């Protein structure tokens, strides 16, 4: 670029300078550092860049560089870095250097912390620098300094929030893995303390709204634990302290407050549970989200009562203890092998969240697969089959207390036969009829659900049997979710309870009158 042309393009008029200052302010307000650098590049035709105290490039306006004439001589970026370093070394505010027909103008910002120097704004042009380039850079430096400070503070805040979220997520992992005492120790450091009795709340919102909504949740309940969901990007887990003895149908003041604060969320609320029942409470809250979708208030309590284990009654506990005996009496052969507790937690997490268990437990998918195969060998199960999943899910939900001495481990066939005897009870049949009653007037939905469960909750064979497309099957299942108020497609689902219900009804039909 010819220097005479560059000079004549910079008239020394106060009015033009005022226009430039106003344009600088507009660019800073609308787009911050990046937009301001781009405006400078367009306005000056120079190569504009901002570098940190250690010469690290912070931002540049090169993507809109308008000087078509290549810069000869020294490599522009290297020369700009050298001039910026000299400006810092000499503690200057501005510095202009011409070398091999290339000019560099450097202006220091005031954004350093303490005695540390701030960033340096540089402009590189061909030939002598235009007369008013230093003045324009100086005019822009104040707004640029403010933008950079604000953006740096925001970056640091986000880093702190991320570190805080990961620490709190670690506490949730400890609770999910049954390490309550360790979780309490970590919580004591991070604060607030973990209450003995809590209600899990899962707040669903758009991923880009999560940070602001998480802050709002903390403002509403400072004594609650607010944790990003480790499985779903659009979920926030909130552990709200509760009083012992709180009835299951007691309204949630937290859910009411959150949904009143924003229209961009849904809230699912669990029963009142103890810390040791973290997986149960979390699963209940996610289930309640399905109900919340249809509620005008946009929040809902977990309402899937009664639990099938309670309907079956006390005998199911003995059945579960016998069924899980090989797992409960497991002695790891090697130090690195999972023990009974780890396998139990893995099974519960996988049954609830499927492949999402890897995120929940922070384990590799190969580790998850190996643990599931181990459980299959111990309990004589095929966990690819929905029937076997349902057996294991029911057993894990109902098995309590120590292993009964001398109880012989049975085979899968023995366990299924013993469970069938329990499912034939009239109370269980009545429960199944109530659960599936909403499908009485929807024969296509009932047929779809039956086929889907018979094919181990797999879409492709279900679609083939019904001569439907995969999309049509998904739509029918979504409709069934609405009718039954149950989750089918997104874990945690109710497929295991529904399998038990259909099994009970089938056994009742096959029983002699």
PDB file of C-alpha atoms in Angstrom, residues 307-492:
ATOM      1  CA  UNK A 307     -44.276 -50.242  44.120  1.00  0.00           C
ATOM      2  CA  UNK A 308     -44.680 -53.789  42.747  1.00  0.00           C
ATOM      3  CA  UNK A 309     -42.436 -55.128  45.483  1.00  0.00           C
ATOM      4  CA  UNK A 310     -44.867 -53.800  48.084  1.00  0.00           C
ATOM      5  CA  UNK A 311     -47.804 -55.254  46.179  1.00  0.00           C
ATOM      6  CA  UNK A 312     -46.235 -58.710  46.064  1.00  0.00           C
ATOM      7  CA  UNK A 313     -45.553 -58.561  49.773  1.00  0.00           C
ATOM      8  CA  UNK A 314     -42.999 -59.952  52.199  1.00  0.00           C
ATOM      9  CA  UNK A 315     -42.336 -63.232  50.309  1.00  0.00           C
ATOM     10  CA  UNK A 316     -40.631 -61.312  47.521  1.00  0.00           C
ATOM     11  CA  UNK A 317     -37.817 -60.434  49.920  1.00  0.00           C
ATOM     12  CA  UNK A 318     -37.002 -64.069  50.524  1.00  0.00           C
ATOM     13  CA  UNK A 319     -37.144 -64.678  46.785  1.00  0.00           C
ATOM     14  CA  UNK A 320     -34.773 -61.763  46.150  1.00  0.00           C
ATOM     15  CA  UNK A 321     -32.291 -62.926  48.790  1.00  0.00           C
ATOM     16  CA  UNK A 322     -32.144 -66.376  47.288  1.00  0.00           C
ATOM     17  CA  UNK A 323     -31.908 -65.035  43.753  1.00  0.00           C
ATOM     18  CA  UNK A 324     -29.045 -62.665  44.630  1.00  0.00           C
ATOM     19  CA  UNK A 325     -27.179 -65.102  46.876  1.00  0.00           C
ATOM     20  CA  UNK A 326     -24.273 -65.681  44.430  1.00  0.00           C
ATOM     21  CA  UNK A 327     -23.792 -61.937  44.115  1.00  0.00           C
ATOM     22  CA  UNK A 328     -24.008 -61.243  47.832  1.00  0.00           C
ATOM     23  CA  UNK A 329     -21.510 -63.968  48.738  1.00  0.00           C
ATOM     24  CA  UNK A 330     -19.018 -63.046  46.029  1.00  0.00           C
ATOM     25  CA  UNK A 331     -15.370 -62.955  47.057  1.00  0.00           C
ATOM     26  CA  UNK A 332     -13.194 -61.236  44.408  1.00  0.00           C
ATOM     27  CA  UNK A 333     -10.396 -63.473  43.178  1.00  0.00           C
ATOM     28  CA  UNK A 334      -8.051 -60.544  42.502  1.00  0.00           C
ATOM     29  CA  UNK A 335      -7.577 -57.185  44.180  1.00  0.00           C
ATOM     30  CA  UNK A 336      -8.601 -55.351  41.012  1.00  0.00           C
ATOM     31  CA  UNK A 337     -11.803 -57.364  40.554  1.00  0.00           C
ATOM     32  CA  UNK A 338     -15.115 -55.682  41.481  1.00  0.00           C
ATOM     33  CA  UNK A 339     -16.693 -56.768  44.728  1.00  0.00           C
ATOM     34  CA  UNK A 340     -20.349 -57.371  45.506  1.00  0.00           C
ATOM     35  CA  UNK A 341     -21.075 -53.714  46.256  1.00  0.00           C
ATOM     36  CA  UNK A 342     -19.481 -52.468  43.028  1.00  0.00           C
ATOM     37  CA  UNK A 343     -21.353 -55.028  40.940  1.00  0.00           C
ATOM     38  CA  UNK A 344     -24.621 -54.167  42.665  1.00  0.00           C
ATOM     39  CA  UNK A 345     -24.171 -50.451  42.039  1.00  0.00           C
ATOM     40  CA  UNK A 346     -23.207 -51.164  38.432  1.00  0.00           C
ATOM     41  CA  UNK A 347     -26.309 -53.294  37.916  1.00  0.00           C
ATOM     42  CA  UNK A 348     -28.628 -50.675  39.416  1.00  0.00           C
ATOM     43  CA  UNK A 349     -27.084 -47.897  37.352  1.00  0.00           C
ATOM     44  CA  UNK A 350     -27.223 -49.878  34.123  1.00  0.00           C
ATOM     45  CA  UNK A 351     -30.804 -51.017  34.685  1.00  0.00           C
ATOM     46  CA  UNK A 352     -31.765 -47.413  35.297  1.00  0.00           C
ATOM     47  CA  UNK A 353     -29.673 -45.530  32.765  1.00  0.00           C
ATOM     48  CA  UNK A 354     -28.545 -48.137  30.214  1.00  0.00           C
ATOM     49  CA  UNK A 355     -25.325 -46.984  28.500  1.00  0.00           C
ATOM     50  CA  UNK A 356     -25.547 -43.746  30.499  1.00  0.00           C
ATOM     51  CA  UNK A 357     -24.214 -45.758  33.440  1.00  0.00           C
ATOM     52  CA  UNK A 358     -20.706 -45.132  32.114  1.00  0.00           C
ATOM     53  CA  UNK A 359     -21.168 -41.395  32.699  1.00  0.00           C
ATOM     54  CA  UNK A 360     -22.911 -41.938  36.006  1.00  0.00           C
ATOM     55  CA  UNK A 361     -20.212 -44.241  37.381  1.00  0.00           C
ATOM     56  CA  UNK A 362     -17.256 -42.698  35.518  1.00  0.00           C
ATOM     57  CA  UNK A 363     -16.177 -46.013  34.037  1.00  0.00           C
ATOM     58  CA  UNK A 364     -15.261 -47.055  30.495  1.00  0.00           C
ATOM     59  CA  UNK A 365     -17.877 -48.844  28.415  1.00  0.00           C
ATOM     60  CA  UNK A 366     -15.628 -51.910  28.278  1.00  0.00           C
ATOM     61  CA  UNK A 367     -15.523 -51.955  32.079  1.00  0.00           C
ATOM     62  CA  UNK A 368     -19.307 -51.733  32.173  1.00  0.00           C
ATOM     63  CA  UNK A 369     -19.652 -54.591  29.708  1.00  0.00           C
ATOM     64  CA  UNK A 370     -17.206 -56.762  31.666  1.00  0.00           C
ATOM     65  CA  UNK A 371     -19.077 -56.180  34.917  1.00  0.00           C
ATOM     66  CA  UNK A 372     -22.411 -57.031  33.310  1.00  0.00           C
ATOM     67  CA  UNK A 373     -20.984 -60.269  31.915  1.00  0.00           C
ATOM     68  CA  UNK A 374     -19.711 -61.070  35.418  1.00  0.00           C
ATOM     69  CA  UNK A 375     -23.193 -60.536  36.846  1.00  0.00           C
ATOM     70  CA  UNK A 376     -24.668 -62.758  34.129  1.00  0.00           C
ATOM     71  CA  UNK A 377     -22.319 -65.595  35.035  1.00  0.00           C
ATOM     72  CA  UNK A 378     -22.987 -65.246  38.750  1.00  0.00           C
ATOM     73  CA  UNK A 379     -26.777 -65.191  38.464  1.00  0.00           C
ATOM     74  CA  UNK A 380     -27.268 -67.345  35.347  1.00  0.00           C
ATOM     75  CA  UNK A 381     -28.843 -64.461  33.422  1.00  0.00           C
ATOM     76  CA  UNK A 382     -28.893 -63.117  29.898  1.00  0.00           C
ATOM     77  CA  UNK A 383     -29.127 -59.361  30.380  1.00  0.00           C
ATOM     78  CA  UNK A 384     -29.890 -58.810  26.703  1.00  0.00           C
ATOM     79  CA  UNK A 385     -33.332 -60.203  27.527  1.00  0.00           C
ATOM     80  CA  UNK A 386     -35.902 -57.919  29.106  1.00  0.00           C
ATOM     81  CA  UNK A 387     -37.261 -60.772  31.221  1.00  0.00           C
ATOM     82  CA  UNK A 388     -33.901 -61.294  32.909  1.00  0.00           C
ATOM     83  CA  UNK A 389     -33.429 -57.551  33.348  1.00  0.00           C
ATOM     84  CA  UNK A 390     -36.812 -57.384  35.056  1.00  0.00           C
ATOM     85  CA  UNK A 391     -35.930 -60.237  37.413  1.00  0.00           C
ATOM     86  CA  UNK A 392     -32.716 -58.507  38.424  1.00  0.00           C
ATOM     87  CA  UNK A 393     -34.370 -55.097  38.760  1.00  0.00           C
ATOM     88  CA  UNK A 394     -37.089 -56.444  41.050  1.00  0.00           C
ATOM     89  CA  UNK A 395     -34.599 -58.397  43.149  1.00  0.00           C
ATOM     90  CA  UNK A 396     -32.308 -55.409  43.633  1.00  0.00           C
ATOM     91  CA  UNK A 397     -35.234 -53.196  44.618  1.00  0.00           C
ATOM     92  CA  UNK A 398     -36.576 -55.598  47.219  1.00  0.00           C
ATOM     93  CA  UNK A 399     -33.584 -57.474  48.609  1.00  0.00           C
ATOM     94  CA  UNK A 400     -32.733 -56.225  52.088  1.00  0.00           C
ATOM     95  CA  UNK A 401     -30.928 -57.553  55.099  1.00  0.00           C
ATOM     96  CA  UNK A 402     -28.124 -60.121  55.337  1.00  0.00           C
ATOM     97  CA  UNK A 403     -27.870 -63.220  53.231  1.00  0.00           C
ATOM     98  CA  UNK A 404     -29.774 -66.164  54.697  1.00  0.00           C
ATOM     99  CA  UNK A 405     -27.194 -68.825  55.679  1.00  0.00           C
ATOM    100  CA  UNK A 406     -27.399 -72.026  53.741  1.00  0.00           C
ATOM    101  CA  UNK A 407     -29.698 -70.696  51.018  1.00  0.00           C
ATOM    102  CA  UNK A 408     -28.742 -72.551  47.844  1.00  0.00           C
ATOM    103  CA  UNK A 409     -28.343 -70.406  44.747  1.00  0.00           C
ATOM    104  CA  UNK A 410     -30.913 -71.296  42.122  1.00  0.00           C
ATOM    105  CA  UNK A 411     -30.897 -71.136  38.345  1.00  0.00           C
ATOM    106  CA  UNK A 412     -32.687 -68.538  36.283  1.00  0.00           C
ATOM    107  CA  UNK A 413     -35.481 -71.023  35.588  1.00  0.00           C
ATOM    108  CA  UNK A 414     -35.904 -71.648  39.314  1.00  0.00           C
ATOM    109  CA  UNK A 415     -36.018 -67.927  40.013  1.00  0.00           C
ATOM    110  CA  UNK A 416     -38.561 -67.284  37.270  1.00  0.00           C
ATOM    111  CA  UNK A 417     -40.777 -70.143  38.433  1.00  0.00           C
ATOM    112  CA  UNK A 418     -40.667 -68.888  42.023  1.00  0.00           C
ATOM    113  CA  UNK A 419     -41.488 -65.360  40.898  1.00  0.00           C
ATOM    114  CA  UNK A 420     -44.377 -66.596  38.758  1.00  0.00           C
ATOM    115  CA  UNK A 421     -45.980 -68.046  41.869  1.00  0.00           C
ATOM    116  CA  UNK A 422     -45.788 -64.614  43.493  1.00  0.00           C
ATOM    117  CA  UNK A 423     -47.112 -62.816  40.415  1.00  0.00           C
ATOM    118  CA  UNK A 424     -50.233 -65.013  40.414  1.00  0.00           C
ATOM    119  CA  UNK A 425     -51.409 -63.344  43.628  1.00  0.00           C
ATOM    120  CA  UNK A 426     -54.670 -61.489  43.171  1.00  0.00           C
ATOM    121  CA  UNK A 427     -53.228 -58.269  44.576  1.00  0.00           C
ATOM    122  CA  UNK A 428     -50.541 -58.313  41.882  1.00  0.00           C
ATOM    123  CA  UNK A 429     -53.071 -59.004  39.129  1.00  0.00           C
ATOM    124  CA  UNK A 430     -55.219 -56.109  40.355  1.00  0.00           C
ATOM    125  CA  UNK A 431     -52.150 -53.855  40.353  1.00  0.00           C
ATOM    126  CA  UNK A 432     -51.339 -54.859  36.778  1.00  0.00           C
ATOM    127  CA  UNK A 433     -54.912 -54.204  35.634  1.00  0.00           C
ATOM    128  CA  UNK A 434     -54.864 -50.720  37.167  1.00  0.00           C
ATOM    129  CA  UNK A 435     -51.493 -49.950  35.622  1.00  0.00           C
ATOM    130  CA  UNK A 436     -52.548 -50.916  32.094  1.00  0.00           C
ATOM    131  CA  UNK A 437     -56.192 -49.769  32.248  1.00  0.00           C
ATOM    132  CA  UNK A 438     -55.507 -46.577  30.218  1.00  0.00           C
ATOM    133  CA  UNK A 439     -54.781 -48.851  27.240  1.00  0.00           C
ATOM    134  CA  UNK A 440     -58.210 -50.548  27.338  1.00  0.00           C
ATOM    135  CA  UNK A 441     -59.595 -48.041  24.833  1.00  0.00           C
ATOM    136  CA  UNK A 442     -56.434 -47.979  22.722  1.00  0.00           C
ATOM    137  CA  UNK A 443     -56.020 -51.464  21.207  1.00  0.00           C
ATOM    138  CA  UNK A 444     -53.259 -50.413  18.803  1.00  0.00           C
ATOM    139  CA  UNK A 445     -51.257 -48.979  21.685  1.00  0.00           C
ATOM    140  CA  UNK A 446     -51.784 -52.118  23.771  1.00  0.00           C
ATOM    141  CA  UNK A 447     -50.698 -54.344  20.885  1.00  0.00           C
ATOM    142  CA  UNK A 448     -47.625 -52.185  20.294  1.00  0.00           C
ATOM    143  CA  UNK A 449     -46.600 -52.281  23.955  1.00  0.00           C
ATOM    144  CA  UNK A 450     -47.024 -56.053  24.133  1.00  0.00           C
ATOM    145  CA  UNK A 451     -44.925 -56.598  21.011  1.00  0.00           C
ATOM    146  CA  UNK A 452     -42.257 -54.149  22.150  1.00  0.00           C
ATOM    147  CA  UNK A 453     -41.863 -55.848  25.526  1.00  0.00           C
ATOM    148  CA  UNK A 454     -41.902 -59.305  23.948  1.00  0.00           C
ATOM    149  CA  UNK A 455     -39.015 -58.223  21.711  1.00  0.00           C
ATOM    150  CA  UNK A 456     -36.939 -57.033  24.683  1.00  0.00           C
ATOM    151  CA  UNK A 457     -37.831 -53.366  24.112  1.00  0.00           C
ATOM    152  CA  UNK A 458     -36.152 -53.371  20.687  1.00  0.00           C
ATOM    153  CA  UNK A 459     -37.642 -51.157  18.004  1.00  0.00           C
ATOM    154  CA  UNK A 460     -36.621 -53.017  14.837  1.00  0.00           C
ATOM    155  CA  UNK A 461     -38.228 -56.425  15.540  1.00  0.00           C
ATOM    156  CA  UNK A 462     -41.276 -54.645  16.969  1.00  0.00           C
ATOM    157  CA  UNK A 463     -41.682 -52.649  13.772  1.00  0.00           C
ATOM    158  CA  UNK A 464     -41.273 -55.807  11.675  1.00  0.00           C
ATOM    159  CA  UNK A 465     -43.938 -57.696  13.620  1.00  0.00           C
ATOM    160  CA  UNK A 466     -46.418 -54.818  13.378  1.00  0.00           C
ATOM    161  CA  UNK A 467     -45.494 -53.945   9.760  1.00  0.00           C
ATOM    162  CA  UNK A 468     -44.734 -50.387  10.800  1.00  0.00           C
ATOM    163  CA  UNK A 469     -41.828 -48.025  10.296  1.00  0.00           C
ATOM    164  CA  UNK A 470     -39.459 -47.291  13.151  1.00  0.00           C
ATOM    165  CA  UNK A 471     -40.824 -43.754  13.273  1.00  0.00           C
ATOM    166  CA  UNK A 472     -44.382 -45.040  13.620  1.00  0.00           C
ATOM    167  CA  UNK A 473     -43.369 -47.345  16.476  1.00  0.00           C
ATOM    168  CA  UNK A 474     -41.630 -44.481  18.260  1.00  0.00           C
ATOM    169  CA  UNK A 475     -44.732 -42.326  17.888  1.00  0.00           C
ATOM    170  CA  UNK A 476     -46.920 -45.078  19.323  1.00  0.00           C
ATOM    171  CA  UNK A 477     -44.579 -45.559  22.258  1.00  0.00           C
ATOM    172  CA  UNK A 478     -44.584 -41.810  22.867  1.00  0.00           C
ATOM    173  CA  UNK A 479     -48.387 -41.947  22.907  1.00  0.00           C
ATOM    174  CA  UNK A 480     -48.265 -44.857  25.370  1.00  0.00           C
ATOM    175  CA  UNK A 481     -46.010 -42.775  27.604  1.00  0.00           C
ATOM    176  CA  UNK A 482     -48.736 -40.138  27.743  1.00  0.00           C
ATOM    177  CA  UNK A 483     -51.507 -42.661  28.382  1.00  0.00           C
ATOM    178  CA  UNK A 484     -49.669 -44.534  31.133  1.00  0.00           C
ATOM    179  CA  UNK A 485     -47.769 -41.539  32.486  1.00  0.00           C
ATOM    180  CA  UNK A 486     -44.651 -43.711  32.285  1.00  0.00           C
ATOM    181  CA  UNK A 487     -41.273 -43.317  30.604  1.00  0.00           C
ATOM    182  CA  UNK A 488     -40.501 -45.852  27.872  1.00  0.00           C
ATOM    183  CA  UNK A 489     -37.958 -44.375  25.486  1.00  0.00           C
ATOM    184  CA  UNK A 490     -35.503 -42.348  27.564  1.00  0.00           C
ATOM    185  CA  UNK A 491     -33.837 -43.995  30.569  1.00  0.00           C
ATOM    186  CA  UNK A 492     -34.681 -44.478  33.325  1.00  0.00           C
TER     187      UNK A 492
END
